[in-house]
Short mmCIF file of C-alpha atoms in Angstrom, two decimals:
data_model
loop_
_atom_site.label_atom_id
_atom_site.label_comp_id
_atom_site.label_asym_id
_atom_site.label_seq_id
_atom_site.Cartn_x
_atom_site.Cartn_y
_atom_site.Cartn_z
CA MET Y 1 92.46 56.00 79.25
CA VAL Y 2 89.05 54.35 79.30
CA THR Y 3 90.30 51.76 81.79
CA GLU Y 4 91.75 54.49 84.02
CA ALA Y 5 88.48 56.43 83.83
CA LYS Y 6 86.49 53.35 84.80
CA SER Y 7 88.94 52.64 87.62
CA SER Y 8 88.65 56.22 88.87
CA PHE Y 9 84.85 56.06 88.73
CA ALA Y 10 84.81 52.77 90.63
CA HIS Y 11 87.16 54.24 93.24
CA LYS Y 12 84.92 57.27 93.70
CA LYS Y 13 81.83 55.04 93.94
CA GLU Y 14 83.51 52.87 96.58
CA TYR Y 15 84.72 55.95 98.46
CA GLY Y 16 81.23 57.42 98.32
CA ALA Y 17 79.72 54.23 99.71
CA ARG Y 18 82.29 54.21 102.54
CA ALA Y 19 81.59 57.86 103.28
CA ARG Y 20 77.86 57.22 103.47
CA TRP Y 21 78.48 54.22 105.75
CA ALA Y 22 80.81 56.29 107.94
CA ASP Y 23 78.26 59.09 108.03
CA ARG Y 24 75.60 56.64 109.20
CA VAL Y 25 77.93 55.29 111.91
CA PHE Y 26 78.96 58.69 113.18
CA ARG Y 27 75.33 59.86 113.14
CA TYR Y 28 74.40 57.04 115.51
CA ASN Y 29 71.76 58.45 117.83
CA TYR Y 30 73.15 57.80 121.31
CA ILE Y 31 70.35 59.75 123.01
CA GLY Y 32 67.77 57.92 120.92
CA ASP Y 33 69.29 54.60 121.94
CA LEU Y 34 69.19 55.53 125.62
CA VAL Y 35 65.61 56.79 125.46
CA ALA Y 36 64.46 53.74 123.51
CA ARG Y 37 65.99 51.42 126.11
CA LEU Y 38 64.37 53.35 128.95
CA VAL Y 39 60.99 53.43 127.25
CA LYS Y 40 61.06 49.76 126.28
CA ARG Y 41 62.17 48.73 129.76
CA ASN Y 42 59.38 50.68 131.41
CA ASP Y 43 56.66 48.22 132.31
CA LEU Y 44 54.80 50.17 134.99
CA PRO Y 45 52.14 52.82 134.43
CA LEU Y 46 53.25 56.25 135.58
CA GLN Y 47 49.62 57.36 135.60
CA VAL Y 48 46.28 55.58 135.83
CA GLU Y 49 43.34 57.74 134.79
CA LEU Y 50 39.91 56.92 136.15
CA HIS Y 51 36.65 58.04 134.50
CA PRO Y 52 34.11 57.11 137.20
CA GLY Y 53 31.36 59.60 136.32
CA SER Y 54 28.37 59.14 134.04
CA GLN Y 55 27.27 62.67 133.21
CA CYS Y 56 27.95 66.40 133.58
CA GLY Y 57 24.74 67.46 135.29
CA PRO Y 58 23.01 70.38 133.53
CA LEU Y 59 26.14 71.46 131.60
CA ARG Y 60 26.03 71.13 127.81
CA CYS Y 61 29.25 72.87 126.84
CA SER Y 62 29.36 74.19 123.30
CA TYR Y 63 33.01 73.16 122.96
CA CYS Y 64 32.61 69.65 124.46
CA TYR Y 65 35.37 67.35 123.24
CA SER Y 66 33.15 64.28 123.43
CA ARG Y 67 30.25 65.49 121.34
CA GLN Y 68 28.57 62.60 119.50
CA GLN Y 69 30.58 60.09 121.55
CA VAL Y 70 28.95 57.40 123.71
CA LEU Y 71 30.15 56.05 127.06
CA HIS Y 72 30.13 52.33 127.64
CA ASP Y 73 27.28 50.82 129.65
CA GLY Y 74 27.93 49.78 133.23
CA LEU Y 75 29.36 51.30 136.40
CA MET Y 76 32.19 50.05 138.59
CA THR Y 77 31.33 49.56 142.26
CA ILE Y 78 33.38 51.00 145.10
CA ASP Y 79 34.56 47.44 145.79
CA HIS Y 80 35.97 47.23 142.26
CA TYR Y 81 37.90 50.47 142.84
CA SER Y 82 39.15 49.23 146.22
CA LYS Y 83 40.53 46.05 144.62
CA LEU Y 84 42.11 48.06 141.80
CA LEU Y 85 43.88 50.40 144.23
CA ASP Y 86 45.08 47.43 146.28
CA ASP Y 87 46.61 46.00 143.09
CA LEU Y 88 48.37 49.30 142.34
CA VAL Y 89 49.59 50.24 145.79
CA ASP Y 90 52.95 48.41 145.63
CA ASN Y 91 53.93 50.37 142.49
CA PRO Y 92 51.79 53.47 142.97
CA PRO Y 93 51.09 55.49 139.84
CA PHE Y 94 49.65 58.98 139.88
CA ILE Y 95 45.85 58.68 139.96
CA GLU Y 96 44.03 61.03 137.60
CA LEU Y 97 40.28 61.50 138.08
CA SER Y 98 38.70 62.93 134.98
CA GLY Y 99 36.18 62.06 132.31
CA ILE Y 100 35.29 62.29 128.67
CA GLY Y 101 31.74 63.58 128.39
CA SER Y 102 31.38 63.26 132.16
CA ASP Y 103 32.45 64.88 135.41
CA PRO Y 104 34.21 62.47 137.82
CA LEU Y 105 32.32 63.99 140.75
CA SER Y 106 29.06 62.62 139.30
CA TYR Y 107 30.07 59.11 140.43
CA PRO Y 108 27.59 58.24 143.23
CA ASP Y 109 30.36 57.05 145.58
CA PHE Y 110 32.98 59.64 144.65
CA HIS Y 111 33.55 60.64 148.28
CA LYS Y 112 34.29 56.99 149.17
CA LEU Y 113 36.56 56.65 146.13
CA LEU Y 114 38.58 59.74 147.01
CA LYS Y 115 38.80 58.58 150.61
CA LEU Y 116 40.26 55.26 149.42
CA ILE Y 117 42.79 57.01 147.18
CA LYS Y 118 43.97 59.24 150.03
CA ARG Y 119 44.00 56.48 152.64
CA LYS Y 120 46.12 54.21 150.44
CA GLY Y 121 48.65 57.02 149.90
CA PHE Y 122 48.22 57.83 146.20
CA SER Y 123 48.89 61.29 144.80
CA PHE Y 124 45.97 62.39 142.67
CA GLY Y 125 44.64 65.00 140.28
CA ILE Y 126 41.00 65.89 139.68
CA HIS Y 127 39.56 67.63 136.62
CA THR Y 128 36.05 68.93 137.21
CA LYS Y 129 33.68 71.79 136.49
CA GLY Y 130 33.27 72.29 140.23
CA LEU Y 131 29.49 72.31 140.30
CA LEU Y 132 29.27 69.03 142.24
CA LEU Y 133 31.71 70.04 144.96
CA ASN Y 134 30.04 69.93 148.37
CA ARG Y 135 31.11 70.58 151.94
CA GLU Y 136 31.97 66.93 152.59
CA LEU Y 137 34.27 66.78 149.55
CA ILE Y 138 35.85 70.15 150.29
CA GLU Y 139 36.84 68.97 153.76
CA LEU Y 140 38.12 65.63 152.46
CA LEU Y 141 40.20 67.25 149.72
CA ASN Y 142 41.99 69.40 152.28
CA SER Y 143 42.44 66.69 154.91
CA GLU Y 144 45.70 64.93 155.66
CA HIS Y 145 48.74 65.06 153.40
CA SER Y 146 48.18 65.87 149.71
CA GLU Y 147 51.71 66.25 148.36
CA GLU Y 148 51.69 66.63 144.54
CA SER Y 149 47.90 66.37 144.52
CA TYR Y 150 45.73 68.96 142.82
CA ILE Y 151 42.27 69.84 141.62
CA THR Y 152 41.68 71.74 138.39
CA ILE Y 153 38.32 73.43 137.99
CA GLY Y 154 37.27 74.54 134.51
CA VAL Y 155 35.41 77.86 134.75
CA ASP Y 156 36.09 79.49 131.35
CA SER Y 157 33.91 82.55 131.97
CA ALA Y 158 34.16 85.84 133.85
CA ASN Y 159 30.46 86.25 134.63
CA ALA Y 160 27.15 84.39 134.73
CA ASP Y 161 25.88 85.60 131.34
CA THR Y 162 28.93 84.33 129.45
CA TYR Y 163 29.03 81.13 131.52
CA ASN Y 164 25.42 80.29 130.73
CA ARG Y 165 25.89 80.81 126.98
CA LEU Y 166 29.13 78.83 126.87
CA HIS Y 167 27.76 75.92 128.91
CA GLY Y 168 24.35 75.60 127.31
CA LEU Y 169 22.36 76.86 130.32
CA LEU Y 170 19.25 79.01 130.58
CA PRO Y 171 19.92 82.77 130.89
CA ASN Y 172 18.73 82.87 134.50
CA SER Y 173 20.76 79.83 135.64
CA SER Y 174 22.56 80.15 138.98
CA VAL Y 175 25.22 77.52 138.18
CA TYR Y 176 28.05 80.06 137.77
CA ASN Y 177 27.37 81.56 141.21
CA ARG Y 178 27.35 78.09 142.78
CA VAL Y 179 30.65 77.20 141.11
CA ARG Y 180 32.20 80.46 142.31
CA GLU Y 181 30.98 79.84 145.87
CA ASN Y 182 32.42 76.31 145.78
CA ILE Y 183 35.81 77.63 144.69
CA VAL Y 184 35.85 80.23 147.47
CA SER Y 185 34.88 77.59 150.04
CA LEU Y 186 37.52 75.16 148.76
CA TYR Y 187 40.35 77.70 148.95
CA THR Y 188 39.22 79.08 152.29
CA GLU Y 189 39.28 75.56 153.74
CA LYS Y 190 42.74 75.02 152.25
CA LEU Y 191 44.05 78.07 154.09
CA ARG Y 192 42.28 77.15 157.31
CA ARG Y 193 43.80 73.68 157.36
CA HIS Y 194 47.16 74.66 155.85
CA SER Y 195 46.54 72.03 153.21
CA SER Y 196 49.10 71.32 150.48
CA LEU Y 197 46.37 70.65 147.90
CA LYS Y 198 47.05 72.69 144.76
CA ILE Y 199 43.97 74.48 143.45
CA ASN Y 200 44.04 75.40 139.75
CA LEU Y 201 41.42 77.30 137.78
CA ALA Y 202 41.28 76.76 134.02
CA TYR Y 203 40.04 79.29 131.49
CA LEU Y 204 39.66 78.39 127.81
CA LEU Y 205 39.95 81.36 125.49
CA PHE Y 206 37.28 81.72 122.82
CA VAL Y 207 36.26 84.75 120.77
CA ASN Y 208 33.47 85.60 123.22
CA THR Y 209 35.60 85.08 126.37
CA SER Y 210 38.90 86.73 125.46
CA SER Y 211 38.28 90.48 125.67
CA LYS Y 212 40.42 92.56 128.00
CA LYS Y 213 37.33 93.12 130.16
CA ASP Y 214 36.61 89.38 130.45
CA ILE Y 215 40.17 88.45 131.32
CA THR Y 216 40.58 91.28 133.83
CA GLU Y 217 37.25 90.50 135.49
CA PHE Y 218 38.11 86.82 135.83
CA ILE Y 219 41.50 87.52 137.38
CA GLN Y 220 40.05 90.05 139.81
CA THR Y 221 37.29 87.63 140.83
CA PHE Y 222 39.42 84.53 141.41
CA ARG Y 223 43.02 85.62 141.97
CA ASP Y 224 42.75 85.30 145.74
CA TYR Y 225 41.11 81.87 145.56
CA ALA Y 226 43.52 79.83 143.45
CA ASP Y 227 47.15 78.75 143.46
CA VAL Y 228 47.26 78.98 139.67
CA ILE Y 229 44.93 80.54 137.10
CA ARG Y 230 45.62 78.88 133.76
CA PHE Y 231 44.60 80.44 130.47
CA SER Y 232 44.89 78.37 127.32
CA ILE Y 233 43.94 78.32 123.67
CA PRO Y 234 41.47 75.40 123.42
CA GLN Y 235 42.20 72.33 121.38
CA VAL Y 236 39.68 72.07 118.54
CA PRO Y 237 37.50 68.99 119.19
CA ASN Y 238 37.65 66.04 116.81
CA VAL Y 239 33.98 66.45 115.86
CA ALA Y 240 32.88 70.06 116.14
CA ASP Y 241 32.12 73.23 114.29
CA PRO Y 242 35.15 75.45 115.06
CA LYS Y 243 32.91 78.51 115.21
CA GLY Y 244 33.96 80.80 118.05
CA TYR Y 245 37.58 79.65 118.14
CA LEU Y 246 40.37 82.22 117.91
CA ASN Y 247 42.22 82.60 114.62
CA ARG Y 248 45.95 83.30 114.49
CA THR Y 249 45.59 87.09 114.64
CA GLU Y 250 43.18 86.92 117.58
CA THR Y 251 45.41 84.41 119.34
CA ASP Y 252 48.44 86.69 119.03
CA ARG Y 253 46.41 89.59 120.45
CA VAL Y 254 45.23 87.57 123.44
CA LEU Y 255 48.70 86.22 124.18
CA ARG Y 256 50.14 89.74 124.16
CA LEU Y 257 47.39 90.85 126.52
CA LEU Y 258 47.93 87.93 128.90
CA GLY Y 259 51.67 88.57 128.90
CA LYS Y 260 50.97 91.67 130.98
CA TYR Y 261 49.35 89.57 133.70
CA ALA Y 262 51.72 86.60 133.82
CA ASP Y 263 53.25 86.00 137.25
CA ASP Y 264 53.55 83.17 139.77
CA ARG Y 265 49.75 82.75 139.87
CA ILE Y 266 48.79 83.53 136.28
CA THR Y 267 50.05 81.16 133.61
CA VAL Y 268 49.39 80.82 129.89
CA LEU Y 269 49.56 77.65 127.82
CA ASN Y 270 50.87 79.11 124.59
CA PHE Y 271 49.34 76.73 122.06
CA THR Y 272 49.20 78.79 118.90
CA GLU Y 273 48.47 75.88 116.57
CA SER Y 274 44.95 74.42 116.55
CA THR Y 275 45.67 71.78 113.92
CA HIS Y 276 46.67 68.30 115.02
CA ASP Y 277 49.93 66.60 114.08
CA GLU Y 278 49.18 63.06 112.89
CA ALA Y 279 52.53 62.45 111.20
CA PHE Y 280 54.05 60.21 113.88
CA GLU Y 281 54.05 56.45 113.36
CA PHE Y 282 53.93 54.90 116.83
CA CYS Y 283 52.06 55.68 120.04
CA TRP Y 284 54.71 55.80 122.75
CA ALA Y 285 52.43 57.52 125.27
CA GLN Y 286 50.43 54.32 125.83
CA ARG Y 287 53.48 52.73 127.47
CA PHE Y 288 53.18 55.05 130.47
CA ASN Y 289 49.43 55.29 131.02
CA ALA Y 290 46.22 53.38 131.46
CA THR Y 291 42.70 54.81 131.37
CA ILE Y 292 39.79 52.99 132.98
CA ASP Y 293 36.27 53.97 132.01
CA LYS Y 294 33.26 53.89 134.31
CA ALA Y 295 32.46 50.28 133.31
CA GLY Y 296 35.97 49.01 134.07
CA ASN Y 297 37.36 48.79 130.52
CA VAL Y 298 41.10 49.54 130.41
CA PHE Y 299 42.29 51.66 127.48
CA PRO Y 300 45.68 52.98 126.30
CA CYS Y 301 44.59 56.63 126.60
CA PRO Y 302 41.65 58.82 127.68
CA GLN Y 303 40.68 59.77 124.13
CA VAL Y 304 39.46 56.27 123.30
CA ALA Y 305 37.72 55.41 126.59
CA LEU Y 306 34.43 55.26 124.68
CA LYS Y 307 31.97 52.65 123.48
CA ASP Y 308 32.94 52.99 119.81
CA TYR Y 309 36.58 52.11 120.63
CA LEU Y 310 35.97 49.05 122.81
CA GLY Y 311 38.18 47.09 120.41
CA LEU Y 312 41.18 49.03 121.77
CA SER Y 313 40.46 47.98 125.35
CA TRP Y 314 43.06 45.65 126.88
CA GLY Y 315 40.50 44.06 129.23
CA ASN Y 316 38.05 44.82 132.02
CA ILE Y 317 38.86 45.38 135.69
CA THR Y 318 35.62 43.75 136.83
CA GLU Y 319 36.74 40.50 135.17
CA HIS Y 320 40.55 40.42 135.57
CA PRO Y 321 43.16 41.92 137.94
CA PHE Y 322 44.88 45.05 136.67
CA TRP Y 323 48.31 43.47 136.27
CA ASP Y 324 46.91 40.58 134.23
CA ILE Y 325 45.48 43.16 131.84
CA TRP Y 326 48.63 45.31 131.85
CA ASN Y 327 50.81 42.27 131.04
CA SER Y 328 48.40 40.80 128.49
CA ASP Y 329 49.42 39.82 124.97
CA LYS Y 330 46.88 42.27 123.55
CA ARG Y 331 48.53 45.23 125.27
CA LYS Y 332 52.01 44.11 124.22
CA LYS Y 333 50.94 43.71 120.59
CA MET Y 334 49.27 47.12 120.60
CA GLN Y 335 52.50 48.75 121.76
CA GLU Y 336 54.19 47.67 118.54
CA MET Y 337 51.24 48.63 116.35
CA PRO Y 338 51.48 51.69 114.05
CA VAL Y 339 48.93 54.36 114.90
CA ARG Y 340 47.28 53.97 111.49
CA ASP Y 341 46.44 50.35 112.39
CA MET Y 342 45.08 51.27 115.80
CA LYS Y 343 42.47 53.50 114.09
CA CYS Y 344 42.07 55.60 117.22
CA ARG Y 345 40.98 59.18 117.74
CA VAL Y 346 43.32 62.13 117.35
CA CYS Y 347 45.56 62.47 120.44
CA ASP Y 348 44.99 65.11 123.07
CA ARG Y 349 47.75 67.70 123.39
CA LYS Y 350 49.72 65.95 126.11
CA ASP Y 351 49.92 62.59 124.35
CA GLU Y 352 50.35 64.21 120.96
CA SER Y 353 53.35 66.15 122.25
CA ILE Y 354 54.89 63.00 123.76
CA ASN Y 355 54.35 61.00 120.58
CA LYS Y 356 55.64 63.72 118.29
CA GLU Y 357 58.82 64.32 120.28
CA LEU Y 358 59.63 60.64 120.85
CA ASN Y 359 58.93 59.67 117.25
CA GLU Y 360 61.24 62.44 116.06
CA LEU Y 361 63.93 61.41 118.54
CA LEU Y 362 63.65 57.76 117.58
CA ASP Y 363 63.13 58.33 113.85
CA SER Y 364 64.54 55.33 111.97
CA ASP Y 365 66.49 57.52 109.51
CA ARG Y 366 68.56 58.97 112.37
CA PHE Y 367 68.38 56.16 114.86
CA VAL Y 368 70.63 53.98 112.70
CA LEU Y 369 71.74 51.15 114.97
CA ASN Y 370 69.43 49.06 117.12
CA SER Y 371 66.49 50.89 115.56
CA LYS Y 372 64.04 48.01 115.70
CA ARG Y 373 61.07 49.02 117.83
#
């Protein structure tokens, strides 16, 4: 009887082991395998983000995401940018013009830079506060073919009083009126030239900007001068006092209110969570992007294009061609490095979403076969 019991137990143990093995086989993640192969095979940047500017003019936004961060010394020349674009033109990525703690339009030769980008046939996106738009730039933006290209102007306020408080300006500042005039001029020129440039206006929702009156006034003021008006719950900065940010109850109220306005021109980014997700292990987003700061340092993402994170730079455009940097051993090693070892800043929403979804899809517990990254 004891022998039979032991035999039965051993049989059940063996059967259980086989069942677990079979379960692992039949749970093989075919989609994960396909995505992993595609991601690993990708060796071209889908987007190159340029941060050419040095400052934001008079704006000192209370919600600035780069507070207490320092830009690297130095400034790329227009010749450096011309060589960079020549290197990229055979495998053209999307060119993003933005900045961390700076407006790209503050670059002294921005008009020449944009002219180069358009002449060499790149699609582009610009993120700016719109204050530094001038007639020359407005005409250039709407000239020639601009398929897939856009400009996003962050306004965030429905009137001058709120704008001045939110952007750290004196009460009698005329900046808001100048920004509004620039937006009207930009859209009017778009219509006159039948340009395909997409003009987006961005509005971050804080406690003091999210009343029904504020939202209605903003829509009434700008609806006829934008292709898309985008409202969004702001991402809490990495180093900031979250005072003035919406709590969950206030967020729900604002989203219900905005739901009444949503149409083909009014859109809402429904981010109801302000906390960051740092649970993922690997940064997959860096495989698709490169960010180049004003001094020519090439980084894996825009969040670390700062002096304090120079150790994460793959190289410098003023010293080496882009493809030498992209194919460098340092970049390849960083791709396989866990995020905790990179010691970088918290991701922005776009990269965080990419990393979260891909890490879940390629999770080693589900991605049983060929799971080595």
